[in-house]
């Protein structure tokens, strides 16, 4: 449940609420919003609900107490009405700007990575992507360069100034990957790997959480909840397509998820048209669709010679194709923002509980 403090609540009153939460064997998480503090009391509440609501409501400084029936709490708009802005090496994700992340599917060599990194940086990308540990469907496919790939990503960051996002596949790798990466990616296949989610929740690096290819939006938010409840508030959600009956595309980009998530959660939402489609000619139109739907960014696979790529060549853009997208995406983003006003969703759309979910 959420305890919403009065706008003039004192620090002592906030401490009073938290002490009662702890005394009840629950965890207290607080959000200091622009106007007021909201304190979440999290844990198994069960039949104690009515009694607890009355006890919290009677405490000085408390304005309202809301029992929340949704399973996700810290990720919800009720807990955190303002948008979360994730900041990494001076790049702000979720502040109304458009963040383009780009780079190869996998780090393959020093030359391949540096050529791509310089080119996407010059075209306006703000974050460099590249897999060092690759989750491949076949055990016989290229599995990534591992530690060598991480070192190359760090070198590319040094040379371009771009922060780096790369995937971490298992809890035991988290410390190592966090040493080199600026953003830790949890891939679609691991979205419900709860020990991995807890492990990335304990490090002080933002997490890019991809949607499981068969996950509902609620399951996805529950995964983000694992990360946040472990102590990491900097989660970026990435819609990367879900599995449907369609076979012409690798996955189906769920464009509606983007504005829907902006209603349900305060976390930034980006889209991955590369993995959503599996085909490079479909990437540009879906970048436009994602931006028009209000995405805070996109993540794109780019390779200097896609025909030679060791993974995901078919969906990788050439350096020229990436530049072409960058030339048109900015104006689309601006036009969408000015048409709809900023933020994209109206205040009534953001009012939680107004929709059918
Ligand atoms: C990737 O980004 O290279 C990747 C493997 O993505 P996903 O987990 O979305 O398939
Ligand atoms: Mn890939």
Short mmCIF file of C-alpha atoms and ligand atoms in Angstrom, two decimals, residues 105 129 134 250 275 301 312 315, ligand 2:
data_model
loop_
_atom_site.label_atom_id
_atom_site.label_comp_id
_atom_site.label_asym_id
_atom_site.label_seq_id
_atom_site.Cartn_x
_atom_site.Cartn_y
_atom_site.Cartn_z
CA UNK A 105 24.57 -6.91 -32.53
CA UNK A 129 25.39 -0.94 -28.12
CA UNK A 134 25.59 -13.34 -26.75
CA UNK A 250 11.03 -12.18 -36.64
CA UNK A 275 14.94 -7.47 -33.20
CA UNK A 301 21.74 -2.74 -34.87
CA UNK A 312 21.82 -10.68 -36.90
CA UNK A 315 18.43 -6.91 -39.51
MN1 LIG B 2 21.03 -8.96 -32.11
#
